[in-house]
Tab-separated table of C-alpha atoms and ligand atoms in Angstrom:
chain	number	residue	atom	x	y	z
A	1	MET	CA	-0.051	5.301	-31.804
A	2	ALA	CA	-1.832	8.625	-31.605
A	3	VAL	CA	-3.255	8.984	-35.085
A	4	ALA	CA	-5.531	12.004	-35.104
A	5	PRO	CA	-7.824	12.634	-38.076
A	6	VAL	CA	-5.835	14.122	-40.953
A	7	ARG	CA	-6.286	17.874	-40.711
A	8	ALA	CA	-6.301	20.442	-43.426
A	9	ASN	CA	-2.975	22.233	-43.473
A	10	PRO	CA	-3.801	25.948	-43.077
A	11	THR	CA	-1.397	28.320	-44.782
A	12	PRO	CA	0.451	29.915	-43.191
A	13	ARG	CA	0.840	27.268	-40.491
A	14	SER	CA	1.419	28.714	-37.035
A	15	VAL	CA	4.397	27.060	-35.299
A	16	SER	CA	6.285	27.243	-31.995
A	17	ILE	CA	9.766	25.802	-31.481
A	18	LEU	CA	10.746	24.589	-28.018
A	19	GLY	CA	14.545	24.344	-27.976
A	20	SER	CA	15.018	26.585	-31.028
A	21	THR	CA	18.743	27.181	-30.390
A	22	GLY	CA	19.747	23.490	-30.511
A	23	SER	CA	20.671	21.283	-33.429
A	24	VAL	CA	17.081	20.214	-34.235
A	25	GLY	CA	15.754	23.707	-33.460
A	26	CYS	CA	18.201	25.393	-35.860
A	27	ASN	CA	17.431	22.886	-38.622
A	28	THR	CA	13.708	23.529	-38.135
A	29	ILE	CA	14.267	27.270	-38.400
A	30	ALA	CA	16.375	26.866	-41.556
A	31	LEU	CA	13.514	24.927	-43.212
A	32	ILE	CA	10.976	27.560	-42.155
A	33	GLU	CA	13.173	30.343	-43.523
A	34	ASP	CA	13.213	28.579	-46.895
A	35	ARG	CA	9.382	28.779	-46.985
A	36	ARG	CA	8.554	32.003	-45.169
A	37	ALA	CA	5.112	32.388	-46.760
A	38	ASP	CA	3.995	29.015	-45.382
A	39	TYR	CA	4.805	29.536	-41.700
A	40	VAL	CA	4.245	32.117	-39.002
A	41	VAL	CA	6.280	31.657	-35.829
A	42	ASP	CA	4.428	32.088	-32.552
A	43	ALA	CA	7.024	31.270	-29.853
A	44	LEU	CA	10.707	30.376	-29.587
A	45	THR	CA	12.389	29.018	-26.447
A	46	ALA	CA	15.953	28.280	-25.289
A	47	GLN	CA	17.692	27.618	-21.976
A	48	SER	CA	20.726	29.925	-21.874
A	49	ASN	CA	21.852	30.891	-25.384
A	50	VAL	CA	20.578	34.487	-25.414
A	51	PRO	CA	22.556	35.686	-28.451
A	52	ARG	CA	21.276	32.881	-30.700
A	53	LEU	CA	17.697	33.128	-29.435
A	54	ALA	CA	17.649	36.906	-29.902
A	55	GLU	CA	19.093	36.644	-33.394
A	56	GLN	CA	16.494	33.982	-34.356
A	57	ALA	CA	13.708	36.116	-32.884
A	58	ARG	CA	14.821	39.238	-34.767
A	59	ARG	CA	14.729	37.276	-38.019
A	60	LEU	CA	11.490	35.318	-37.480
A	61	ARG	CA	9.509	37.865	-35.388
A	62	PRO	CA	7.663	35.457	-33.037
A	63	ARG	CA	5.093	36.879	-30.663
A	64	LEU	CA	7.045	35.468	-27.682
A	65	ALA	CA	10.673	34.551	-26.905
A	66	VAL	CA	11.428	32.630	-23.699
A	67	ILE	CA	14.726	31.934	-21.988
A	68	GLY	CA	14.674	29.062	-19.471
A	69	ASP	CA	17.264	30.499	-17.096
A	70	PRO	CA	15.440	33.262	-15.135
A	71	ALA	CA	18.731	35.079	-14.488
A	72	LEU	CA	18.954	35.806	-18.235
A	73	TYR	CA	15.624	37.642	-18.516
A	74	GLY	CA	17.294	41.073	-18.545
A	75	ALA	CA	19.835	40.032	-21.161
A	76	LEU	CA	17.098	38.754	-23.511
A	77	LYS	CA	14.924	41.829	-22.877
A	78	ASP	CA	17.875	44.089	-23.773
A	79	ALA	CA	18.736	42.007	-26.842
A	80	LEU	CA	15.153	42.357	-28.150
A	81	ALA	CA	14.705	46.042	-27.197
A	82	GLY	CA	12.930	48.033	-29.886
A	83	THR	CA	10.951	45.018	-31.167
A	84	ASP	CA	7.346	44.113	-30.358
A	85	ILE	CA	8.371	40.590	-29.266
A	86	ALA	CA	7.191	39.691	-25.747
A	87	VAL	CA	9.944	38.301	-23.506
A	88	ALA	CA	9.623	35.848	-20.603
A	89	ALA	CA	11.917	33.613	-18.563
A	90	GLY	CA	11.880	30.470	-16.435
A	91	PRO	CA	10.595	26.892	-16.781
A	92	ASP	CA	6.950	27.933	-16.288
A	93	ALA	CA	7.271	30.454	-19.107
A	94	ILE	CA	8.435	27.640	-21.420
A	95	ILE	CA	5.242	25.757	-20.515
A	96	GLU	CA	3.273	28.953	-21.249
A	97	ALA	CA	4.962	29.091	-24.654
A	98	ALA	CA	3.847	25.505	-25.333
A	99	LEU	CA	0.290	26.425	-24.317
A	100	ARG	CA	0.026	29.260	-26.848
A	101	PRO	CA	-2.293	28.442	-29.750
A	102	ALA	CA	0.264	27.477	-32.411
A	103	GLU	CA	-1.121	24.634	-34.523
A	104	TRP	CA	2.280	22.875	-34.739
A	105	VAL	CA	4.924	22.595	-32.020
A	106	MET	CA	8.486	21.315	-32.384
A	107	ALA	CA	9.488	19.546	-29.121
A	108	ALA	CA	13.284	19.895	-29.415
A	109	ILE	CA	14.358	20.541	-25.829
A	110	VAL	CA	16.995	18.011	-24.767
A	111	GLY	CA	16.328	15.675	-21.851
A	112	ALA	CA	13.566	15.286	-19.260
A	113	ALA	CA	13.320	19.096	-19.086
A	114	GLY	CA	11.209	18.773	-22.243
A	115	LEU	CA	8.538	16.622	-20.605
A	116	ALA	CA	6.276	19.244	-19.000
A	117	PRO	CA	6.245	21.640	-22.015
A	118	THR	CA	5.648	18.766	-24.464
A	119	LEU	CA	2.819	17.441	-22.321
A	120	ALA	CA	1.314	20.957	-22.230
A	121	ALA	CA	1.297	21.106	-26.054
A	122	VAL	CA	-0.189	17.594	-26.243
A	123	ARG	CA	-2.953	18.458	-23.751
A	124	ARG	CA	-4.190	21.322	-25.910
A	125	GLY	CA	-4.361	19.005	-28.947
A	126	ALA	CA	-1.444	20.416	-30.960
A	127	ILE	CA	0.393	18.673	-33.782
A	128	VAL	CA	3.701	17.908	-32.077
A	129	GLY	CA	6.923	17.219	-33.964
A	130	LEU	CA	8.533	14.995	-31.355
A	131	ALA	CA	12.326	15.159	-31.362
A	132	ASN	CA	12.631	14.945	-27.577
A	133	LYS	CA	12.722	11.163	-27.100
A	134	GLU	CA	13.435	11.497	-23.376
A	135	CYS	CA	9.864	12.608	-22.648
A	136	LEU	CA	8.498	9.352	-24.139
A	137	VAL	CA	11.131	7.381	-22.208
A	138	CYS	CA	10.159	9.070	-18.920
A	139	ALA	CA	6.402	9.109	-19.337
A	140	GLY	CA	5.463	7.245	-22.510
A	141	GLU	CA	2.193	5.775	-21.245
A	142	LEU	CA	1.040	9.133	-19.903
A	143	LEU	CA	2.015	11.060	-23.031
A	144	MET	CA	0.383	8.574	-25.420
A	145	ARG	CA	-2.815	8.437	-23.338
A	146	GLU	CA	-3.062	12.239	-23.200
A	147	ALA	CA	-2.396	12.473	-26.949
A	148	ARG	CA	-5.263	10.051	-27.654
A	149	GLU	CA	-7.675	11.745	-25.250
A	150	CYS	CA	-6.847	15.310	-26.317
A	151	GLY	CA	-6.714	14.679	-30.072
A	152	ALA	CA	-3.050	15.625	-30.340
A	153	MET	CA	-0.905	14.270	-33.159
A	154	LEU	CA	2.581	13.023	-32.323
A	155	LEU	CA	4.848	13.050	-35.371
A	156	PRO	CA	8.169	11.314	-34.679
A	157	VAL	CA	11.160	13.417	-35.736
A	158	ASP	CA	13.850	10.989	-34.607
A	159	SER	CA	15.036	9.669	-37.979
A	160	GLU	CA	14.429	5.991	-37.088
A	161	HIS	CA	10.887	6.538	-35.806
A	162	ASN	CA	10.111	8.911	-38.614
A	163	ALA	CA	11.221	6.156	-41.018
A	164	ILE	CA	8.951	3.613	-39.302
A	165	PHE	CA	6.086	6.127	-39.286
A	166	GLN	CA	6.444	6.458	-43.066
A	167	VAL	CA	6.235	2.690	-43.730
A	168	PHE	CA	4.015	1.462	-40.850
A	169	ASP	CA	0.565	0.368	-42.025
A	170	PHE	CA	-1.661	2.001	-39.407
A	171	THR	CA	-4.757	0.463	-41.053
A	172	GLN	CA	-3.586	-3.058	-40.107
A	173	PRO	CA	-1.159	-2.842	-37.151
A	174	ALA	CA	-1.710	-6.569	-36.412
A	175	ALA	CA	0.089	-7.344	-39.692
A	176	VAL	CA	3.318	-5.867	-38.307
A	177	GLU	CA	5.594	-8.642	-37.094
A	178	ARG	CA	8.534	-6.589	-35.833
A	179	LEU	CA	10.340	-3.276	-36.106
A	180	ILE	CA	14.027	-3.046	-36.984
A	181	LEU	CA	15.810	0.041	-35.675
A	182	THR	CA	19.124	0.764	-37.314
A	183	ALA	CA	22.076	2.242	-35.404
A	184	SER	CA	25.225	3.761	-36.866
A	185	GLY	CA	27.257	2.168	-34.071
A	186	GLY	CA	28.770	5.561	-33.203
A	187	PRO	CA	32.440	6.614	-33.248
A	188	PHE	CA	33.653	3.671	-31.094
A	189	ARG	CA	31.991	0.845	-33.034
A	190	THR	CA	35.243	-0.955	-33.779
A	191	MET	CA	37.149	-0.165	-30.547
A	192	ASN	CA	37.890	-2.718	-27.860
A	193	MET	CA	37.047	-2.116	-24.189
A	194	ARG	CA	40.563	-0.968	-23.342
A	195	GLN	CA	40.455	1.697	-26.005
A	196	MET	CA	36.945	2.744	-24.990
A	197	ALA	CA	38.048	3.206	-21.365
A	198	ASP	CA	40.225	6.110	-22.436
A	199	VAL	CA	38.116	8.024	-24.987
A	200	THR	CA	37.605	11.749	-24.450
A	201	PRO	CA	34.392	13.818	-24.594
A	202	SER	CA	35.513	15.486	-27.836
A	203	GLN	CA	35.980	12.053	-29.461
A	204	ALA	CA	32.546	10.969	-28.233
A	205	VAL	CA	30.684	13.992	-29.629
A	206	ALA	CA	32.333	13.630	-33.068
A	207	HIS	CA	29.671	11.395	-34.600
A	208	PRO	CA	30.769	9.772	-37.871
A	209	ASN	CA	27.511	10.426	-39.798
A	210	TRP	CA	25.207	12.838	-37.966
A	211	ASP	CA	25.726	16.416	-36.765
A	212	MET	CA	23.836	16.565	-33.439
A	213	GLY	CA	23.849	18.085	-29.939
A	214	ALA	CA	26.397	16.850	-27.381
A	215	LYS	CA	24.059	14.713	-25.268
A	216	ILE	CA	22.570	12.644	-28.100
A	217	SER	CA	26.043	12.261	-29.642
A	218	VAL	CA	27.362	10.675	-26.424
A	219	ASP	CA	24.195	8.551	-26.242
A	220	SER	CA	24.946	7.340	-29.776
A	221	ALA	CA	28.489	6.440	-28.766
A	222	THR	CA	27.292	4.319	-25.795
A	223	LEU	CA	24.286	2.939	-27.762
A	224	MET	CA	22.067	4.262	-24.962
A	225	ASN	CA	20.492	6.307	-27.739
A	226	LYS	CA	19.296	3.060	-29.331
A	227	GLY	CA	18.054	1.852	-25.956
A	228	LEU	CA	16.044	5.066	-25.526
A	229	GLU	CA	14.749	4.578	-29.071
A	230	VAL	CA	13.566	1.025	-28.344
A	231	ILE	CA	11.475	2.487	-25.507
A	232	GLU	CA	10.312	5.328	-27.760
A	233	ALA	CA	9.301	2.852	-30.502
A	234	HIS	CA	7.448	0.701	-27.971
A	235	HIS	CA	5.265	3.658	-26.965
A	236	LEU	CA	4.775	5.108	-30.454
A	237	PHE	CA	4.001	1.864	-32.279
A	238	GLY	CA	2.734	-0.436	-29.513
A	239	LEU	CA	5.151	-3.376	-29.933
A	240	PRO	CA	6.917	-5.133	-27.042
A	241	SER	CA	10.709	-4.986	-26.625
A	242	GLU	CA	11.244	-8.504	-28.036
A	243	ARG	CA	9.643	-7.438	-31.344
A	244	ILE	CA	11.858	-4.363	-31.675
A	245	GLU	CA	15.177	-5.459	-33.126
A	246	VAL	CA	18.339	-3.345	-33.322
A	247	LEU	CA	20.876	-3.682	-36.140
A	248	VAL	CA	24.130	-1.777	-36.470
A	249	HIS	CA	24.256	-0.212	-39.934
A	250	PRO	CA	27.353	2.024	-40.157
A	251	GLN	CA	26.349	3.783	-43.402
A	252	SER	CA	23.201	5.353	-41.788
A	253	VAL	CA	21.294	5.124	-45.077
A	254	VAL	CA	18.482	2.724	-44.126
A	255	HIS	CA	16.853	4.671	-41.301
A	256	SER	CA	14.687	1.786	-40.024
A	257	LEU	CA	12.438	-1.017	-41.242
A	258	VAL	CA	9.052	-2.626	-40.608
A	259	ALA	CA	8.693	-6.405	-41.095
A	260	TYR	CA	5.207	-7.746	-41.925
A	261	VAL	CA	3.597	-11.144	-41.350
A	262	ASP	CA	3.830	-12.052	-45.063
A	263	GLY	CA	7.627	-11.725	-45.037
A	264	SER	CA	7.725	-8.251	-46.626
A	265	VAL	CA	10.153	-5.768	-45.083
A	266	LEU	CA	9.599	-2.063	-45.843
A	267	ALA	CA	12.305	0.515	-45.204
A	268	GLN	CA	12.810	4.253	-45.552
A	269	LEU	CA	16.181	5.359	-46.943
A	270	GLY	CA	17.906	8.706	-47.280
A	271	ALA	CA	21.129	10.595	-46.649
A	272	PRO	CA	21.830	11.057	-42.925
A	273	ASP	CA	20.388	14.573	-42.701
A	274	MET	CA	17.878	15.582	-40.008
A	275	ARG	CA	16.275	18.119	-42.363
A	276	THR	CA	14.445	15.235	-44.075
A	277	PRO	CA	12.494	13.925	-41.033
A	278	ILE	CA	12.001	17.484	-39.734
A	279	ALA	CA	10.563	18.546	-43.118
A	280	TYR	CA	8.276	15.490	-43.084
A	281	ALA	CA	6.864	16.582	-39.712
A	282	LEU	CA	6.781	20.302	-40.565
A	283	GLY	CA	4.778	19.757	-43.748
A	284	TRP	CA	2.615	16.838	-42.548
A	285	PRO	CA	0.247	15.650	-43.945
A	286	ARG	CA	1.897	16.975	-47.145
A	287	ARG	CA	5.523	16.490	-48.165
A	288	ILE	CA	7.536	19.671	-48.579
A	289	PRO	CA	10.939	20.053	-50.281
A	290	ALA	CA	14.057	19.811	-48.113
A	291	PRO	CA	17.582	20.746	-49.208
A	292	SER	CA	19.064	17.532	-47.749
A	293	ALA	CA	21.798	15.731	-49.678
A	294	ARG	CA	20.300	13.337	-52.247
A	295	LEU	CA	20.963	9.646	-51.809
A	296	ASP	CA	23.157	8.125	-54.511
A	297	LEU	CA	23.168	4.382	-53.858
A	298	SER	CA	25.811	3.719	-56.481
A	299	ARG	CA	28.214	5.927	-54.494
A	300	VAL	CA	27.217	4.309	-51.184
A	301	ALA	CA	27.889	0.966	-52.948
A	302	GLN	CA	27.612	-1.192	-49.833
A	303	LEU	CA	24.998	-1.422	-47.103
A	304	THR	CA	26.084	-3.553	-44.152
A	305	PHE	CA	24.244	-4.764	-41.047
A	306	GLU	CA	25.474	-6.499	-37.893
A	307	PRO	CA	24.061	-7.214	-34.427
A	308	PRO	CA	25.151	-4.862	-31.609
A	309	ASP	CA	27.768	-6.164	-29.154
A	310	PRO	CA	26.083	-6.372	-25.714
A	311	ASP	CA	29.404	-6.602	-23.827
A	312	ARG	CA	30.977	-3.446	-25.217
A	313	PHE	CA	27.657	-1.572	-25.288
A	314	PRO	CA	25.725	-2.608	-22.134
A	315	SER	CA	23.469	0.498	-22.193
A	316	LEU	CA	21.173	-1.057	-24.782
A	317	GLY	CA	20.498	-4.006	-22.445
A	318	LEU	CA	19.930	-1.651	-19.506
A	319	ALA	CA	17.276	0.204	-21.474
A	320	ARG	CA	15.539	-3.036	-22.489
A	321	SER	CA	15.532	-4.185	-18.834
A	322	ALA	CA	14.015	-0.884	-17.732
A	323	LEU	CA	11.305	-1.181	-20.382
A	324	GLN	CA	10.518	-4.732	-19.252
A	325	ALA	CA	10.465	-3.666	-15.559
A	326	GLY	CA	7.807	-1.092	-16.489
A	327	GLY	CA	6.393	1.711	-14.317
A	328	THR	CA	8.925	4.404	-13.534
A	329	ALA	CA	12.050	2.324	-14.312
A	330	SER	CA	12.568	4.030	-17.678
A	331	ALA	CA	12.357	7.474	-16.035
A	332	VAL	CA	15.078	6.401	-13.597
A	333	LEU	CA	17.203	5.065	-16.464
A	334	ASN	CA	16.836	8.354	-18.304
A	335	ALA	CA	17.665	10.576	-15.307
A	336	ALA	CA	20.729	8.490	-14.398
A	337	ASN	CA	21.901	8.592	-18.010
A	338	GLU	CA	21.506	12.385	-18.191
A	339	VAL	CA	23.621	12.809	-15.024
A	340	ALA	CA	26.222	10.301	-16.241
A	341	VAL	CA	26.532	11.892	-19.694
A	342	GLN	CA	26.919	15.393	-18.215
A	343	SER	CA	29.552	14.020	-15.808
A	344	PHE	CA	31.433	12.392	-18.680
A	345	LEU	CA	31.276	15.597	-20.745
A	346	ALA	CA	32.678	17.472	-17.703
A	347	ASP	CA	35.500	14.891	-17.530
A	348	ARG	CA	34.400	13.732	-14.075
A	349	ILE	CA	33.979	10.059	-15.077
A	350	GLY	CA	35.213	7.829	-17.877
A	351	PHE	CA	33.216	6.713	-20.908
A	352	LEU	CA	32.645	3.186	-19.587
A	353	ASP	CA	31.473	4.637	-16.256
A	354	ILE	CA	28.331	6.005	-17.939
A	355	ALA	CA	26.688	2.553	-18.061
A	356	ARG	CA	27.959	1.796	-14.523
A	357	VAL	CA	26.234	4.886	-13.116
A	358	VAL	CA	22.995	3.971	-14.897
A	359	ALA	CA	23.090	0.341	-13.694
A	360	GLU	CA	23.852	1.341	-10.082
A	361	THR	CA	21.129	3.979	-10.022
A	362	LEU	CA	18.569	1.537	-11.438
A	363	ALA	CA	19.468	-0.925	-8.680
A	364	LEU	CA	19.201	1.732	-5.942
A	365	CYS	CA	16.165	3.778	-6.958
A	366	PRO	CA	12.643	2.841	-5.863
A	367	ARG	CA	10.082	2.162	-8.598
A	368	PHE	CA	6.409	2.924	-8.853
A	369	ALA	CA	3.887	1.202	-11.054
A	370	VAL	CA	1.778	4.147	-12.193
A	371	PRO	CA	3.822	6.892	-13.796
A	372	ASP	CA	1.683	10.054	-13.426
A	373	LEU	CA	3.502	13.346	-14.021
A	374	SER	CA	4.194	14.240	-10.376
A	375	THR	CA	5.530	10.710	-9.630
A	376	VAL	CA	7.755	10.828	-12.697
A	377	LEU	CA	9.137	14.266	-11.766
A	378	ALA	CA	9.757	13.180	-8.129
A	379	LEU	CA	11.500	9.990	-9.295
A	380	ASP	CA	13.531	11.990	-11.795
A	381	ARG	CA	14.846	14.186	-8.941
A	382	GLU	CA	15.587	11.182	-6.699
A	383	ALA	CA	17.327	9.259	-9.502
A	384	ARG	CA	19.499	12.318	-10.265
A	385	ARG	CA	20.498	12.524	-6.597
A	386	LEU	CA	21.431	8.835	-6.506
A	387	ALA	CA	23.248	9.014	-9.850
A	388	GLU	CA	25.244	12.000	-8.601
A	389	SER	CA	26.357	9.990	-5.557
A	390	CYS	CA	27.435	7.147	-7.910
A	391	VAL	CA	29.422	9.683	-9.928
A	392	LEU	CA	31.105	10.967	-6.756
A	393	GLY	CA	32.050	7.361	-5.909
A	394	LEU	CA	33.660	6.958	-9.332
A	395	HIS	CA	35.214	10.427	-9.481
A	396	ARG	CA	38.874	9.558	-9.360
A	397	PRO	CA	40.275	11.190	-12.486
A	398	GLN	CA	43.953	10.527	-11.647
A	399	ARG	CA	43.297	6.840	-11.049
A	400	ARG	CA	41.067	6.595	-14.081
A	401	ARG	CA	43.621	8.122	-16.393
A	402	GLY	CA	46.399	6.049	-14.796
A	403	ALA	CA	44.369	2.853	-15.241
A	404	ALA	CA	43.618	3.715	-18.851
A	405	ARG	CA	47.309	4.382	-19.537
A	406	ALA	CA	48.202	1.052	-17.925
A	407	ALA	CA	45.553	-0.709	-20.042
A	408	ARG	CA	47.012	0.866	-23.188
A	409	ALA	CA	50.520	-0.122	-22.222
A	410	ALA	CA	49.338	-3.710	-21.615
A	411	GLN	CA	47.920	-3.989	-25.153
B	1	NAP	N1	20.274	16.583	-32.996
B	1	NAP	C1	19.694	15.642	-33.703
B	1	NAP	O1	20.039	15.446	-34.871
B	1	NAP	C2	18.633	14.767	-33.095
B	1	NAP	C3	18.162	13.655	-33.808
B	1	NAP	C4	17.130	12.900	-33.250
B	1	NAP	C5	16.599	13.223	-32.009
B	1	NAP	N2	17.091	14.306	-31.331
B	1	NAP	C6	16.529	14.615	-30.014
B	1	NAP	O2	16.081	15.973	-30.060
B	1	NAP	C7	16.288	16.603	-28.794
B	1	NAP	C8	17.160	17.838	-29.009
B	1	NAP	O3	18.425	17.411	-29.456
B	1	NAP	P1	19.523	18.431	-29.979
B	1	NAP	O4	20.635	17.607	-30.495
B	1	NAP	O5	18.880	19.456	-30.865
B	1	NAP	O6	19.968	19.109	-28.596
B	1	NAP	P2	20.830	20.426	-28.375
B	1	NAP	O7	21.533	20.812	-29.621
B	1	NAP	O8	21.610	20.219	-27.143
B	1	NAP	O9	19.687	21.558	-28.095
B	1	NAP	C9	18.858	21.470	-26.975
B	1	NAP	C10	17.881	22.617	-26.932
B	1	NAP	O10	17.175	22.539	-25.673
B	1	NAP	C11	17.420	23.730	-24.898
B	1	NAP	N3	17.535	23.321	-23.489
B	1	NAP	C12	18.583	22.680	-22.907
B	1	NAP	N4	18.324	22.445	-21.602
B	1	NAP	C13	17.088	22.964	-21.374
B	1	NAP	C14	16.278	23.079	-20.203
B	1	NAP	N5	16.670	22.592	-19.009
B	1	NAP	N6	15.067	23.665	-20.306
B	1	NAP	C15	14.654	24.172	-21.508
B	1	NAP	N7	15.384	24.112	-22.646
B	1	NAP	C16	16.579	23.511	-22.579
B	1	NAP	C17	18.713	24.296	-25.452
B	1	NAP	O11	18.825	25.679	-25.163
B	1	NAP	P3	20.309	26.386	-25.102
B	1	NAP	O12	20.840	26.329	-26.515
B	1	NAP	O13	20.036	27.767	-24.650
B	1	NAP	O14	21.117	25.559	-24.149
B	1	NAP	C18	18.532	23.998	-26.939
B	1	NAP	O15	17.657	24.927	-27.517
B	1	NAP	C19	16.939	15.538	-27.899
B	1	NAP	O16	15.951	14.916	-27.144
B	1	NAP	C20	17.538	14.547	-28.889
B	1	NAP	O17	17.618	13.242	-28.360
B	1	NAP	C21	18.087	15.066	-31.847
């Protein structure tokens, strides 16, 4: 774990938000707007949502606003005309935004696209609020090594890892026996395979407890999200896969737990509201108020836990296998999953096909032992190409829908 010396928290703290228009980005901005005197915004970035980025920039007055799609430079420039906010576009400009001297950076871009900008912030020794789990999945060893060498601080924003961070005894890591990651189980927790074969993208993104972006919502429904989080926890806290347990906990109140050698188990609890872990990272090393719903355990009444079902949710096992294979296997897993999830959201493949595409791509893609950045990025491209060919092989919407109807009729 990259634990940098605790720094004084200068007021106002200078912050940049990579992925400001997304679910985590908007929550971060809402918290900052509640405490305007404590924060000054240096840079905001988005991929294509010019109206939201421009509106955020007009309110927060960053020095720089960046849009990832170069074709949208003119639209952003026009939308910010009459302000003194600098405008830039393209993937390199997002890296430039990460390199600016903000003390604190929120890494909230979705997917492997967040890797290079996050690494840039880490290499200049920033405090990084790490929401983007995919960059640890793709290049965890590299990112953790660079964080240690460059004096960067990685603060987990994912609610499970943030929970572990709050109860992990960094003064005696050898006393930690295992980590227990909780999972809501997603919207299809109680469905059988026949029902799952026919679910739609809109059902998959309707998470029962959390309000999140589309990709992570689908990942939660397949339990790939938990697989990615096992890999993330391995890199952040240094435990092997077999000492990182997963428990399905449908109430999403216990966000994760740390079990110690003396039999003690410490947990962090709260309402399922991302503003709590984001506020923890934004204020670190101090706690700041967050307007999240308050936990009332008497209303929750029951907390239940059960093991995940490996047959209905094979993605968790695929992620564990990739972690055990080591090297670039996790980067391949991640790229294949990103392609498969996008294909499912575009209604090109069925829900159960997501894990099939990932498994086939893992079997087809070459692996390398040493994941430096250029190898990871090359493998990411190759895995996407192979995953796309798997999707094309499965892309038979008429047959898929017909098969699902037949399965329903047979029930
Ligand atoms: N949402 C949550 O509650 C939650 C919880 C835990 C962890 N996380 C993790 O946090 C990250 C963000 O999740 P999210 O739910 O906030 O995602 P989201 O709502 O989809 O937002 C993604 C953000 O990234 C930008 N973006 C998308 N593609 C990009 C690209 N190729 N290059 C640069 N920027 C790009 C988007 O810009 P546009 O809006 O312009 O497309 C948007 O600002 C993910 O890694 C997720 O796993 C999220």
